[in-house]
Protein backbone atom coordinates (compact mmCIF):
# COMPACT_ATOMS: atom_id res chain seq x y z
CA UNK A 1 0.00 0.00 0.00
CA UNK A 2 1.44 3.36 -0.96
CA UNK A 3 1.72 6.19 1.51
CA UNK A 4 -0.95 8.27 -0.24
CA UNK A 5 -3.46 5.42 -0.26
CA UNK A 6 -2.71 4.76 3.42
CA UNK A 7 -3.39 8.43 4.24
CA UNK A 8 -6.63 8.27 2.25
CA UNK A 9 -7.76 5.23 4.25
CA UNK A 10 -6.89 6.99 7.51
CA UNK A 11 -8.93 10.01 6.42
CA UNK A 12 -11.90 7.76 5.66
CA UNK A 13 -11.65 6.19 9.12
CA UNK A 14 -11.36 9.66 10.67
CA UNK A 15 -14.52 10.81 8.86
CA UNK A 16 -16.36 7.68 9.95
CA UNK A 17 -15.38 8.33 13.57
CA UNK A 18 -16.52 11.95 13.23
CA UNK A 19 -19.93 10.71 12.18
CA UNK A 20 -20.03 8.23 15.06
CA UNK A 21 -19.10 10.94 17.57
CA UNK A 22 -21.80 13.28 16.25
CA UNK A 23 -24.44 10.55 16.42
CA UNK A 24 -23.36 9.52 19.91
CA UNK A 25 -23.54 13.11 21.14
CA UNK A 26 -27.13 13.41 19.88
CA UNK A 27 -28.23 10.10 21.38
CA UNK A 28 -29.91 10.24 24.78
CA UNK A 29 -28.13 8.37 27.54
CA UNK A 30 -24.88 7.94 25.65
CA UNK A 31 -22.06 6.35 27.61
CA UNK A 32 -19.49 9.04 28.36
CA UNK A 33 -16.64 6.53 28.36
CA UNK A 34 -17.61 5.27 24.92
CA UNK A 35 -17.78 8.82 23.59
CA UNK A 36 -14.37 9.63 25.09
CA UNK A 37 -12.88 6.51 23.50
CA UNK A 38 -14.27 7.48 20.08
CA UNK A 39 -12.78 10.96 20.44
CA UNK A 40 -9.42 9.50 21.48
CA UNK A 41 -9.37 7.22 18.43
CA UNK A 42 -10.29 10.15 16.20
CA UNK A 43 -7.46 12.26 17.64
CA UNK A 44 -4.92 9.45 17.16
CA UNK A 45 -5.97 9.13 13.51
CA UNK A 46 -5.68 12.89 13.01
CA UNK A 47 -2.18 12.91 14.51
CA UNK A 48 -1.14 9.97 12.32
CA UNK A 49 -2.50 11.69 9.19
CA UNK A 50 -0.62 14.88 10.04
CA UNK A 51 2.58 12.95 10.76
CA UNK A 52 2.42 11.10 7.44
CA UNK A 53 1.42 14.18 5.45
CA UNK A 54 4.32 16.37 6.57
mmCIF file of C-alpha atoms in Angstrom:
data_model
loop_
_atom_site.group_PDB
_atom_site.id
_atom_site.type_symbol
_atom_site.label_atom_id
_atom_site.label_comp_id
_atom_site.label_asym_id
_atom_site.label_seq_id
_atom_site.Cartn_x
_atom_site.Cartn_y
_atom_site.Cartn_z
ATOM 1 C CA UNK A 1 0.000 0.000 0.000
ATOM 2 C CA UNK A 2 1.440 3.360 -0.964
ATOM 3 C CA UNK A 3 1.718 6.194 1.511
ATOM 4 C CA UNK A 4 -0.945 8.271 -0.237
ATOM 5 C CA UNK A 5 -3.458 5.424 -0.258
ATOM 6 C CA UNK A 6 -2.710 4.765 3.416
ATOM 7 C CA UNK A 7 -3.392 8.429 4.236
ATOM 8 C CA UNK A 8 -6.631 8.271 2.248
ATOM 9 C CA UNK A 9 -7.756 5.233 4.253
ATOM 10 C CA UNK A 10 -6.889 6.992 7.512
ATOM 11 C CA UNK A 11 -8.931 10.014 6.416
ATOM 12 C CA UNK A 12 -11.902 7.763 5.658
ATOM 13 C CA UNK A 13 -11.649 6.194 9.116
ATOM 14 C CA UNK A 14 -11.364 9.663 10.673
ATOM 15 C CA UNK A 15 -14.522 10.811 8.858
ATOM 16 C CA UNK A 16 -16.363 7.677 9.954
ATOM 17 C CA UNK A 17 -15.383 8.332 13.572
ATOM 18 C CA UNK A 18 -16.519 11.955 13.229
ATOM 19 C CA UNK A 19 -19.929 10.714 12.179
ATOM 20 C CA UNK A 20 -20.034 8.231 15.056
ATOM 21 C CA UNK A 21 -19.100 10.940 17.573
ATOM 22 C CA UNK A 22 -21.799 13.282 16.248
ATOM 23 C CA UNK A 23 -24.437 10.548 16.423
ATOM 24 C CA UNK A 24 -23.358 9.524 19.914
ATOM 25 C CA UNK A 25 -23.540 13.112 21.144
ATOM 26 C CA UNK A 26 -27.127 13.408 19.885
ATOM 27 C CA UNK A 27 -28.231 10.098 21.380
ATOM 28 C CA UNK A 28 -29.905 10.244 24.780
ATOM 29 C CA UNK A 29 -28.131 8.367 27.541
ATOM 30 C CA UNK A 30 -24.883 7.937 25.649
ATOM 31 C CA UNK A 31 -22.056 6.351 27.611
ATOM 32 C CA UNK A 32 -19.486 9.035 28.362
ATOM 33 C CA UNK A 33 -16.638 6.529 28.358
ATOM 34 C CA UNK A 34 -17.609 5.267 24.915
ATOM 35 C CA UNK A 35 -17.779 8.822 23.592
ATOM 36 C CA UNK A 36 -14.372 9.628 25.095
ATOM 37 C CA UNK A 37 -12.884 6.512 23.496
ATOM 38 C CA UNK A 38 -14.270 7.483 20.079
ATOM 39 C CA UNK A 39 -12.782 10.962 20.439
ATOM 40 C CA UNK A 40 -9.423 9.500 21.478
ATOM 41 C CA UNK A 41 -9.374 7.217 18.425
ATOM 42 C CA UNK A 42 -10.288 10.153 16.201
ATOM 43 C CA UNK A 43 -7.459 12.262 17.639
ATOM 44 C CA UNK A 44 -4.920 9.449 17.155
ATOM 45 C CA UNK A 45 -5.969 9.135 13.510
ATOM 46 C CA UNK A 46 -5.682 12.890 13.007
ATOM 47 C CA UNK A 47 -2.175 12.912 14.511
ATOM 48 C CA UNK A 48 -1.137 9.973 12.320
ATOM 49 C CA UNK A 49 -2.503 11.693 9.195
ATOM 50 C CA UNK A 50 -0.619 14.883 10.044
ATOM 51 C CA UNK A 51 2.578 12.954 10.759
ATOM 52 C CA UNK A 52 2.422 11.104 7.438
ATOM 53 C CA UNK A 53 1.419 14.179 5.448
ATOM 54 C CA UNK A 54 4.319 16.367 6.570
#
